[in-house]
CSV table of C-alpha atoms and ligand atoms in Angstrom, one decimal:
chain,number,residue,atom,x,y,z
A,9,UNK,CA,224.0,75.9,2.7
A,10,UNK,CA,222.1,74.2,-0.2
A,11,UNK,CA,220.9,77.8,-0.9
A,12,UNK,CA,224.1,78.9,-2.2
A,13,UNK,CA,225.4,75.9,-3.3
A,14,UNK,CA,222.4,76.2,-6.1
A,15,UNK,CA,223.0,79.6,-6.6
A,16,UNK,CA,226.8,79.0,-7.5
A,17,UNK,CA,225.7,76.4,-9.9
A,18,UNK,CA,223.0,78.5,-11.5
A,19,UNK,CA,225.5,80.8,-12.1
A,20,UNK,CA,228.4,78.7,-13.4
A,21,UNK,CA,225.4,77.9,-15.4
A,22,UNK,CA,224.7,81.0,-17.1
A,23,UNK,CA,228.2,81.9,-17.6
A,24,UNK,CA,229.3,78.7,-19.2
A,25,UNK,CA,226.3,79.7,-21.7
A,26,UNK,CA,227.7,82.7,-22.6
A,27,UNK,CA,224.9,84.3,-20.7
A,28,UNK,CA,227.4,86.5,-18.9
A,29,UNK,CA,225.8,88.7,-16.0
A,30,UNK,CA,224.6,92.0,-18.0
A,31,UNK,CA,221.7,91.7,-17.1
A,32,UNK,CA,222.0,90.3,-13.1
A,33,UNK,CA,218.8,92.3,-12.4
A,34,UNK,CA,215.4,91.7,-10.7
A,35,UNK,CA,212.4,94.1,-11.4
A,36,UNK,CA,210.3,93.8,-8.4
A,37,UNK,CA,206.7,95.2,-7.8
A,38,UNK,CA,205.5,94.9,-4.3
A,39,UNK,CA,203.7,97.3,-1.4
A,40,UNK,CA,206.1,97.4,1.7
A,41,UNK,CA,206.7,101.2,1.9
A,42,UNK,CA,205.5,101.3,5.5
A,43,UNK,CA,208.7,101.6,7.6
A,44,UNK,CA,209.3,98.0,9.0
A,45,UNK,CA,208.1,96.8,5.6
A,46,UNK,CA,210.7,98.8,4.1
A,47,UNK,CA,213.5,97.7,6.7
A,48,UNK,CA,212.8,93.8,5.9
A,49,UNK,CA,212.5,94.4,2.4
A,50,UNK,CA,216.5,95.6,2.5
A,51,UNK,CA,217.3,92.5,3.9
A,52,UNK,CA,216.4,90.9,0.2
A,53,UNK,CA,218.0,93.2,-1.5
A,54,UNK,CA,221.1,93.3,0.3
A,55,UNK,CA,221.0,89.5,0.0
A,56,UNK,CA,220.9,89.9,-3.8
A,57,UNK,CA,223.3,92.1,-4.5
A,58,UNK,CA,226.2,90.2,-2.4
A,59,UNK,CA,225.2,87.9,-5.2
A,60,UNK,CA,225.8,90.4,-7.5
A,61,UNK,CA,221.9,90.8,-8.6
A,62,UNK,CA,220.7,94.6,-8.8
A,63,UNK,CA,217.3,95.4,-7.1
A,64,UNK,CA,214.9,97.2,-9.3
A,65,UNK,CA,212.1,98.7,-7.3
A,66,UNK,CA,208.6,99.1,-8.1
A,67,UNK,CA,207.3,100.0,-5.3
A,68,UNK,CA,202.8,100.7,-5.1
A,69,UNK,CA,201.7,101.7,-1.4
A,70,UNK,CA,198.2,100.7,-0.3
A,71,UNK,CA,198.9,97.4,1.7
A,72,UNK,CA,196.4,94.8,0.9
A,73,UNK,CA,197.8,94.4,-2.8
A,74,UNK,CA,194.7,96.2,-4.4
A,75,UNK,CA,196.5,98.9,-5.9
A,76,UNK,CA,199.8,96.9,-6.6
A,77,UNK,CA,197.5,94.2,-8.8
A,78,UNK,CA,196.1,97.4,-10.9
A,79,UNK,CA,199.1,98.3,-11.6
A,80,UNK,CA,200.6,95.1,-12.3
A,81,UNK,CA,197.5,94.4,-15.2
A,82,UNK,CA,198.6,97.4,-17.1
A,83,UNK,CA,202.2,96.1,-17.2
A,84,UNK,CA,201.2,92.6,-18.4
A,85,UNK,CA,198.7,94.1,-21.0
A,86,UNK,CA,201.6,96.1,-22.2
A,87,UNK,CA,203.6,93.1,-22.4
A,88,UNK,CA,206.1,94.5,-19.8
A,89,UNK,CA,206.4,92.0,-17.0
A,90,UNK,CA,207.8,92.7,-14.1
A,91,UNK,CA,210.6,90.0,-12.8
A,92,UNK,CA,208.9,89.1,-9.9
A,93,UNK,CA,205.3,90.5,-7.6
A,94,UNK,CA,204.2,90.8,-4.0
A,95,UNK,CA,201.3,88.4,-4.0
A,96,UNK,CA,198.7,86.8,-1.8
A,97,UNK,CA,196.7,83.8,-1.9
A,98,UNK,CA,193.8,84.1,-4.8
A,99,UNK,CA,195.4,86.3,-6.4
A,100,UNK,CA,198.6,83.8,-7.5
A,101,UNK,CA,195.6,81.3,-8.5
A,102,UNK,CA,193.9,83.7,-10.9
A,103,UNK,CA,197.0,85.6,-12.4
A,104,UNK,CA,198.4,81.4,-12.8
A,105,UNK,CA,195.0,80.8,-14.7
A,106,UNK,CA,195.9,83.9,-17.5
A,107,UNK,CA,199.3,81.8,-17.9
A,108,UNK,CA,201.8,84.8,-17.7
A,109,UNK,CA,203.9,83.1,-15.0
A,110,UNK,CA,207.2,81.5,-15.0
A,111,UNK,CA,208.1,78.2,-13.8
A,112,UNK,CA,210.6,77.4,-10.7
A,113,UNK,CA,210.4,73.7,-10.7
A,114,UNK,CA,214.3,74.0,-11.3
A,115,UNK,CA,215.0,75.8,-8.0
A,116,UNK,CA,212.3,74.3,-5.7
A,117,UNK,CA,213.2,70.7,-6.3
A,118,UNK,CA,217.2,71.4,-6.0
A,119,UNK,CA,215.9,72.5,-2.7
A,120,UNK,CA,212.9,70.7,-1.7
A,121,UNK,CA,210.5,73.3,-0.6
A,122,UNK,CA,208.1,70.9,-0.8
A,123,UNK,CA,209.2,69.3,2.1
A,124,UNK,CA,209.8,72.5,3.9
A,125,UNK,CA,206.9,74.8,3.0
A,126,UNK,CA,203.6,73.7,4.9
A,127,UNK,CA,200.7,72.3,2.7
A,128,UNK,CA,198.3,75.5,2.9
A,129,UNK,CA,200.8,77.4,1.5
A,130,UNK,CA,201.6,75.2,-1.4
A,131,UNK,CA,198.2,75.4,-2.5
A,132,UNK,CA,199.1,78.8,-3.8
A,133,UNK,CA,202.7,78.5,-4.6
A,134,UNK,CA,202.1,75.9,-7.0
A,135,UNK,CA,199.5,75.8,-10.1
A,136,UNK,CA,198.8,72.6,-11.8
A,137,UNK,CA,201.6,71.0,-9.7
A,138,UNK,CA,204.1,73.1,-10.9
A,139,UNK,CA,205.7,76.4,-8.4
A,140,UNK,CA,205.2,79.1,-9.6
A,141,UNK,CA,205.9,81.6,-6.3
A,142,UNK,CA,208.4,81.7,-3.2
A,143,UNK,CA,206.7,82.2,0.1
A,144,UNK,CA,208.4,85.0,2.2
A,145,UNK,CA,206.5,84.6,5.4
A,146,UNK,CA,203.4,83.8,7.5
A,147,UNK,CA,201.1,86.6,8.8
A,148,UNK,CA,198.2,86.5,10.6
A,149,UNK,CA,195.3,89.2,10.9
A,150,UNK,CA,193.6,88.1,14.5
A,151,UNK,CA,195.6,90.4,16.5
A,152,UNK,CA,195.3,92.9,18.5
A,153,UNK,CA,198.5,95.7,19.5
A,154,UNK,CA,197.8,97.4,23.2
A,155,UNK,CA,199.7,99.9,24.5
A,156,UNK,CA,201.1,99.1,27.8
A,157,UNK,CA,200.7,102.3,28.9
A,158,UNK,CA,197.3,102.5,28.5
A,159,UNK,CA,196.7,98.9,29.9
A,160,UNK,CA,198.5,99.8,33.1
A,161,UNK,CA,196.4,103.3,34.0
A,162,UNK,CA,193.0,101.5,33.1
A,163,UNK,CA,194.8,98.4,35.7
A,164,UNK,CA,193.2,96.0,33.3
A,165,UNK,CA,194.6,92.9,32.3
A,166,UNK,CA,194.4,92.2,28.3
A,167,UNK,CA,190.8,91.3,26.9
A,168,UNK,CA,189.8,88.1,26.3
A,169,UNK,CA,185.8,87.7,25.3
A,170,UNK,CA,183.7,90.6,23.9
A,171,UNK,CA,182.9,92.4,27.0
A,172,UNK,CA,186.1,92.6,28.4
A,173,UNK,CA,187.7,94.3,25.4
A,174,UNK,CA,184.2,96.6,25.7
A,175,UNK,CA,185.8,97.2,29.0
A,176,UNK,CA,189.0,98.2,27.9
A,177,UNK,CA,188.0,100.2,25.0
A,178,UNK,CA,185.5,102.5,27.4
A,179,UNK,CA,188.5,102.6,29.9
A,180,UNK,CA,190.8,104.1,26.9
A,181,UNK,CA,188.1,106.6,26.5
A,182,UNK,CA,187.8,107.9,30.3
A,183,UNK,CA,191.6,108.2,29.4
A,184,UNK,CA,191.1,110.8,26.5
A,185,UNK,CA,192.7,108.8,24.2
A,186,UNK,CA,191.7,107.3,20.7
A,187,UNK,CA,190.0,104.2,22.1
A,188,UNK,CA,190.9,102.5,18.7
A,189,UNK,CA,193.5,102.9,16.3
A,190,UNK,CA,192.0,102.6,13.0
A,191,UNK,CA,192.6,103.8,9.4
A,192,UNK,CA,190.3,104.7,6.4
A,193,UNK,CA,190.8,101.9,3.8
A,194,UNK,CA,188.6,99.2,2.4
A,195,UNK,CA,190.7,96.5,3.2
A,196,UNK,CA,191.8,97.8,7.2
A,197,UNK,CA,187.6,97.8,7.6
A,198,UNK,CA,187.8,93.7,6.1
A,199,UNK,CA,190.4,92.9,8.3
A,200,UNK,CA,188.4,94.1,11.2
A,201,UNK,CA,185.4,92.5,9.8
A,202,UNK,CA,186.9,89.4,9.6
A,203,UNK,CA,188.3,89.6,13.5
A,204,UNK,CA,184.8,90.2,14.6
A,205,UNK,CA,183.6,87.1,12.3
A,206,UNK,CA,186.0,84.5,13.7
A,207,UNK,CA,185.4,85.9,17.4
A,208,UNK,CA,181.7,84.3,16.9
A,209,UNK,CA,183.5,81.1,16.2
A,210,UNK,CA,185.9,79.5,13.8
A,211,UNK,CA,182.9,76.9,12.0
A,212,UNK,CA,180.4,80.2,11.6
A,213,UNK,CA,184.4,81.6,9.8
A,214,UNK,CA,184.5,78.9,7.4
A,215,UNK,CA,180.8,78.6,7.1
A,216,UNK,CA,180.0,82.5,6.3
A,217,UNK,CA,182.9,83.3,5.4
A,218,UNK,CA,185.2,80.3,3.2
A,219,UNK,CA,182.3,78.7,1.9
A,220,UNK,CA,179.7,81.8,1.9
A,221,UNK,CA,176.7,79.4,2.4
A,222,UNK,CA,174.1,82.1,2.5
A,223,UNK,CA,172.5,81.0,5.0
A,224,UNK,CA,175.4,81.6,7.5
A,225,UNK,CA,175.8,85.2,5.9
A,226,UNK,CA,172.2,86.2,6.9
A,227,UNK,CA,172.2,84.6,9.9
A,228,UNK,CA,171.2,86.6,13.2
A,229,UNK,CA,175.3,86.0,14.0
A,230,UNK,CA,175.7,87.8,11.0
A,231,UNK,CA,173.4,90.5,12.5
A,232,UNK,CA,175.6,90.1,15.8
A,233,UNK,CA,179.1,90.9,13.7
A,234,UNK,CA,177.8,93.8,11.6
A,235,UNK,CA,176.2,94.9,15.4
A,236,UNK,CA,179.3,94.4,17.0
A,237,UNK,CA,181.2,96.6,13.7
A,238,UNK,CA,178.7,99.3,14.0
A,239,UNK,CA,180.0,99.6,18.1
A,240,UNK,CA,183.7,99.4,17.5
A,241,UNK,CA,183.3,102.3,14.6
A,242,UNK,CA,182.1,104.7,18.3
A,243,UNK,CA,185.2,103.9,19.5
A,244,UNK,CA,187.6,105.1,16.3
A,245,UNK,CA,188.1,109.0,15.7
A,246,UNK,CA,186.4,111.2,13.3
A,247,UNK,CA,189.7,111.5,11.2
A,248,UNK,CA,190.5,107.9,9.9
A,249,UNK,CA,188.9,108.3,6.6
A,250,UNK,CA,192.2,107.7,4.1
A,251,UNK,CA,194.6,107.3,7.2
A,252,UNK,CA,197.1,104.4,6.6
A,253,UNK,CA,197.9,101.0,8.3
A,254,UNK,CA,200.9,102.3,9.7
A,255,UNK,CA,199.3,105.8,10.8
A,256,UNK,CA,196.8,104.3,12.7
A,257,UNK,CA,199.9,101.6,14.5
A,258,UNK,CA,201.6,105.2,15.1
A,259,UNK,CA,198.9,106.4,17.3
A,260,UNK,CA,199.1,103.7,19.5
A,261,UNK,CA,202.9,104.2,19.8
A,262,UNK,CA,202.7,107.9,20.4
A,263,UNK,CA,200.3,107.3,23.2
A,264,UNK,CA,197.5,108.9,21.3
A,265,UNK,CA,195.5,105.8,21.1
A,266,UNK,CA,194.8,102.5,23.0
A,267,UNK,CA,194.7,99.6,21.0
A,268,UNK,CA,194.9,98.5,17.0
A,269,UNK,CA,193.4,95.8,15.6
A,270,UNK,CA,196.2,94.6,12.7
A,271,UNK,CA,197.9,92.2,10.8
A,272,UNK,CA,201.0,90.9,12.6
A,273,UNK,CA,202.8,93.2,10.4
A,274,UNK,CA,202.3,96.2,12.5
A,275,UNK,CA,204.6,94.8,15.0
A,276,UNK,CA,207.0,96.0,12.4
A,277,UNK,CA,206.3,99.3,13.1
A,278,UNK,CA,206.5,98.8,16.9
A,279,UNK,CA,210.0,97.2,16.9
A,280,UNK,CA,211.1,100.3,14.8
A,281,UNK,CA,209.8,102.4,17.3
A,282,UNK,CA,212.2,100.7,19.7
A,283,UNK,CA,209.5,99.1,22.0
A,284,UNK,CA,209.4,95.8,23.5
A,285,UNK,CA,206.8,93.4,23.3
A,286,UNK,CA,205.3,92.7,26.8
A,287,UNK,CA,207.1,95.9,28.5
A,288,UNK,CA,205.4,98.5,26.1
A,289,UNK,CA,202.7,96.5,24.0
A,290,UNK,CA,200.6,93.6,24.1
A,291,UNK,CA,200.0,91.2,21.3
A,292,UNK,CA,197.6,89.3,21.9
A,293,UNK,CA,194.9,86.8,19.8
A,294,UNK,CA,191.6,89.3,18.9
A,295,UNK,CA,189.2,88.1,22.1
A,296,UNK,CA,187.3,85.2,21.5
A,297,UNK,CA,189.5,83.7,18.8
A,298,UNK,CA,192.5,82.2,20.9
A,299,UNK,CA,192.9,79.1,19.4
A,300,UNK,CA,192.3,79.9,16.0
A,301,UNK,CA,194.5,81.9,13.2
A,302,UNK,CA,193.6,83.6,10.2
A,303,UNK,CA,196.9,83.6,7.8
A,304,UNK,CA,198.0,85.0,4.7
A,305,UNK,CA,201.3,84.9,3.1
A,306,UNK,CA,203.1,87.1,1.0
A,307,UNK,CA,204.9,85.3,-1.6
A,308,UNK,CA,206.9,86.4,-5.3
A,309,UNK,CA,205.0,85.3,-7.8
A,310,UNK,CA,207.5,84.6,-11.0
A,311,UNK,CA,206.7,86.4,-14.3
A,312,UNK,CA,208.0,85.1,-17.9
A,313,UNK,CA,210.9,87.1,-18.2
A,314,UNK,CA,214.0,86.7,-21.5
A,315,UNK,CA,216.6,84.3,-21.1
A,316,UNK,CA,218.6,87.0,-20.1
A,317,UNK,CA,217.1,87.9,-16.8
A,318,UNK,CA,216.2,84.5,-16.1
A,319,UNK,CA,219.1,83.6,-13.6
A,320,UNK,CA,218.8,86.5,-11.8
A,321,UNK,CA,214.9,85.6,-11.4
A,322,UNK,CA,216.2,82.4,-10.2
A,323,UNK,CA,218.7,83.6,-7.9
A,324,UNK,CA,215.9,85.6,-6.3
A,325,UNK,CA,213.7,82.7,-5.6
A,326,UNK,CA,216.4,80.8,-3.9
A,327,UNK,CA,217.5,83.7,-1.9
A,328,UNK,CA,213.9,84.1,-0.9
A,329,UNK,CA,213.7,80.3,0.5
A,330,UNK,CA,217.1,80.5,2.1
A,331,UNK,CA,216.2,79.2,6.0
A,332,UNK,CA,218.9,82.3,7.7
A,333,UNK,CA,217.5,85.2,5.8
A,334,UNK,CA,213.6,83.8,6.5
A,335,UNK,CA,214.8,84.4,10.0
A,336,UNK,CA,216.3,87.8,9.4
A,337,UNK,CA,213.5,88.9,7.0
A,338,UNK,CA,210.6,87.5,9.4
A,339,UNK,CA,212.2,89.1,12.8
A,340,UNK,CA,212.1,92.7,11.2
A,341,UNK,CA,208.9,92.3,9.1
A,342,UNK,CA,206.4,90.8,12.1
A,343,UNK,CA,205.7,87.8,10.2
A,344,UNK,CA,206.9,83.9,10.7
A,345,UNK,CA,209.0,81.8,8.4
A,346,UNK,CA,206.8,80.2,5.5
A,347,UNK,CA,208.9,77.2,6.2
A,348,UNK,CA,208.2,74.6,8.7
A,349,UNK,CA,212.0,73.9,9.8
A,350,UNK,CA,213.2,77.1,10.7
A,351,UNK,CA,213.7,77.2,15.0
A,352,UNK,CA,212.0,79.9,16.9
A,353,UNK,CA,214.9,80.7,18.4
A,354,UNK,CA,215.5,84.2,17.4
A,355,UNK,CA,212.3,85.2,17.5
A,356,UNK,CA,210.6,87.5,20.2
A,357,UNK,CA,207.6,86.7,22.3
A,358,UNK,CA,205.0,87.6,19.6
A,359,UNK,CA,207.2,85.9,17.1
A,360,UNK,CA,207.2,82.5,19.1
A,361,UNK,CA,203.5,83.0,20.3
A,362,UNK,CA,202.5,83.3,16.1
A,363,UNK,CA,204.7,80.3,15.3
A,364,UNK,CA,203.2,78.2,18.3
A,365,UNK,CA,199.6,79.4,17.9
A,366,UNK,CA,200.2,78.3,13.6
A,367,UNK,CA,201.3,74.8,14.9
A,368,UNK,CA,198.5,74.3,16.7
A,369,UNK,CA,195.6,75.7,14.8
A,370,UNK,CA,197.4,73.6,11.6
A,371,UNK,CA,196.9,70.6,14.1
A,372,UNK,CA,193.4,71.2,15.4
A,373,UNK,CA,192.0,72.7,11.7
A,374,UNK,CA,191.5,76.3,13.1
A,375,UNK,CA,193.8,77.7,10.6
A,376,UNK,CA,191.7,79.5,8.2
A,377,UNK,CA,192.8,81.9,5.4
A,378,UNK,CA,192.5,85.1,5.6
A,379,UNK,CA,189.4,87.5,3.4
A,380,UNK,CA,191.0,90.8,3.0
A,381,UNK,CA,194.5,89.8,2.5
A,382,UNK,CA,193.2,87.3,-0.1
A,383,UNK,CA,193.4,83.5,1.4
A,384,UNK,CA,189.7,83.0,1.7
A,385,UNK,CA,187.6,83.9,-1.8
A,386,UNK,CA,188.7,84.7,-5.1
A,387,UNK,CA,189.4,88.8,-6.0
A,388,UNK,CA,185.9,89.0,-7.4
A,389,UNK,CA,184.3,87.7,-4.5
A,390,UNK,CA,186.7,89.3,-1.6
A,391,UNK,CA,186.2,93.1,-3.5
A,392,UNK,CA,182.1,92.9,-3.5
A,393,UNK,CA,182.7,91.8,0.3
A,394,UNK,CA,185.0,94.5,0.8
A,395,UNK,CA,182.6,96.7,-0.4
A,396,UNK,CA,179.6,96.2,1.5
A,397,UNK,CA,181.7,95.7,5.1
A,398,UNK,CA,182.9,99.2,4.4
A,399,UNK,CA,180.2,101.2,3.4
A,400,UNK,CA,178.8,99.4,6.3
A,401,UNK,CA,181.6,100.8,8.4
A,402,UNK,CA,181.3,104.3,6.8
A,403,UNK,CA,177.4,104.7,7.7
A,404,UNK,CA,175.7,103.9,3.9
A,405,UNK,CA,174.4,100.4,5.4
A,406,UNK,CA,172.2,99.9,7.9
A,407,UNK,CA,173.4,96.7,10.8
A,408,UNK,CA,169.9,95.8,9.3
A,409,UNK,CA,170.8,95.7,6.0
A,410,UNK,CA,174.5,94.6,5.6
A,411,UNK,CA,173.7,90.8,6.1
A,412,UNK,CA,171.6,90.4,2.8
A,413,UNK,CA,173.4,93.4,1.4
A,414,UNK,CA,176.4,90.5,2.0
A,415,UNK,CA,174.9,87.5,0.7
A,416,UNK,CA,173.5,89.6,-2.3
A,417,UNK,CA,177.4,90.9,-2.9
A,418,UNK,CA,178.3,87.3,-3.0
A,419,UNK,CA,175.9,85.6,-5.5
A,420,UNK,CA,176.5,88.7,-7.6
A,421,UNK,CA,180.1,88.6,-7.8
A,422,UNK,CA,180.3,84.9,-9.0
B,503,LIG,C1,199.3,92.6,3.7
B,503,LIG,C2,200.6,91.9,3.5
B,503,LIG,C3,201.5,92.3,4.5
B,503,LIG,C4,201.5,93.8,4.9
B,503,LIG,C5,200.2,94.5,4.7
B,503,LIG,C6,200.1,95.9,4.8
B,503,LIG,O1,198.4,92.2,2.7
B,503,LIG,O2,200.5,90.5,3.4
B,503,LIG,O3,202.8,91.9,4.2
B,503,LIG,O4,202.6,94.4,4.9
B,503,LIG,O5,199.5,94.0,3.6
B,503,LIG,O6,200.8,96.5,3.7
């Protein structure tokens, strides 16, 4: 496998340079600490260290990357890079703007990813045409996760416009149940937010949402989403301040709760628990959006590391690219290879419905980034968004007030 075949030469390499191997070790700062984040994360670094690379782990929980970025600006200020960082979208652009990153050129030509790795993803991989990050996978955030269980005793079939998931929500209520799994952080509230955006249509998406033309973001649709937010918060519990992502996918597994609305990543959890897509839960496209995909991809941004680390930092972004362990990382993780040649094969029904549904929305242009995981604004923007969606959310704006509130948050923030 060309993979390997580059990694042997790296090595032979380093060795004929009298680099040796002291130093075979990667530093890696990232946010999978949820279980089935955790589980496909292993994957890597049992990958590594059959190539004789020892995993350093800098692990920062939160999911979204807010907290991870934080702590990654007061280990570059303190001129402490890490070898490599869990990164989405806008914020590769802006932390390849301050210059701190390393190049891969080397590696990604030797193995042309930029045949492989689809165009929207390269935008972010690469800064000023060089690459600068491997991309690990393909997520996207317009799902929804519905127990079967749940489905069955309300003898509803799965939502597919507004008022059928309405439906199905108030039937999960009659139940006694947690109509909707939800947890109590900015960037689950966004994710939400941004379901209930593309469900009014995927031009309003890229009008109010990737090009924030002001107009669009006081519309009345505007007024319809934040409407539509304020109804969905009646059917989450009083507890979900603080709760996290995988808390929330919990409650739906333990029967205490209906539905969650989530990345693709929660399917991680899901599998963990032993359950099987289409026996025990649904996943299906958020109603109203079928057709269209909101992505983001993780991907390992690079850092300028010594000489002496710098074939281990290599060896990690080849590993990363290798075509089997996308398939092994992306079956466990929820996610889709971030390369376009990789069979769906192994994959499970949500798996080969993700990779079919990317295909097509690539095709038809209805594949739009993703706001709160950082493929639609830059981190300025996306945080005073963030912001008003969630106080929103949490009762300190009115449905009245949230669509200038919005628009104001945007001019402000550039
Ligand atoms: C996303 C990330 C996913 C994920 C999630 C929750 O931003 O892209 O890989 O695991 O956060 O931690």
């Amino acid at each position: 496998m060309m993979a390997k075949r580059f990694m042997a030469g790296a090595a032979a390499t380093a060795l004929l340079a009298g680099a040796a191997t002291a130093q075979e070790e990667v530093e890696v700062l990232h946010w999978w600490t949820a279980g089935g984040e955790a589980a496909a994360l292993e994957v890597l670094k049992t990958n590594l260290e059959a190539e004789g690379v020892t995993w350093s782990d800098m692990p920062v929980a939160g999911g979204a990357g807010d907290a991870a970025m934080t702590t990654l600006r007061a280990r570059v200020t303190s001129g402490n890079a890490p070898t490599a960082v869990q990164m989405l979208g806008f914020d590769i652009t802006e932390w390849a703007n301050a210059g701190t990153v390393a190049n891969l050129d080397e590696v990604a030509e030797e193995e042309n990813w930029g045949d492989v790795v689809p165009a929207a993803l390269q935008e972010f991989s690469k800064a000023d045409g060089h690459w600068i990050a491997a991309p690990v996978n393909m997520h996207s955030t317009n799902w929804l996760w519905i127990s079967d269980e749940a489905l069955t005793e309300a003898g509803m079939e799965p939502p597919t416009d507004w008022d059928s998931f309405i439906a199905m929500l108030d039937a999960f209520q009659e139940q006694g149940i947690t109509p909707l799994a939800h947890g109590g952080q900015a960037w689950q509230d966004a994710t939400l937010w941004e379901n209930v955006v593309l469900s009014m249509g995927t031009d309003f998406y890229k009008s109010a949402v990737l090009e924030r033309n002001e107009d669009a973001l006081t519309s009345d649709e505007m007024h319809t989403v934040f409407e539509r937010m304020e109804q969905l918060r009646g059917y989450v519990d009083d507890n979900f301040s603080g709760r996290d992502w995988n808390l929330a996918s919990a409650m739906v597994i333990e029967g205490e709760a209906g539905v969650q609305q989530m990345g693709d990543w929660a399917k991680g959890e899901f599998l963990r628990a032993d359950m099987v897509p289409g026996e025990d839960f649904e996943c299906i496209r958020f109603p109203g959006t079928q057709g269209s995909v909101t992505f983001n991809t993780d991907q390992f941004v690079m850092f300028e590391v010594g000489e002496e680390r710098r074939d281990a930092q290599l060896k990690m972004a080849a590993a990363i690219m290798d075509p089997e362990f996308q398939i092994a990382f992306n079956t466990v993780k929820g996610s889709v290879p971030a390369r376009t040649d990789v069979s769906d094969e192994e994959f499970d029904a949500c798996g080969k419905k993700s990779m079919a549904d990317i295909a097509e929305a690539a095709e038809s242009d209805t594949l739009v980034g993703s706001l709160a995981h950082g493929h639609a604004a830059p981190p300025a923007v996306k945080n005073a968004m963030q912001d008003v969606i969630t106080q929103h959310f949490n009762g300190a704006l009115t449905t009245d007030e949230a669509p200038q509130a919005l628009a104001d948050a945007v001019k402000y923030a550039m």
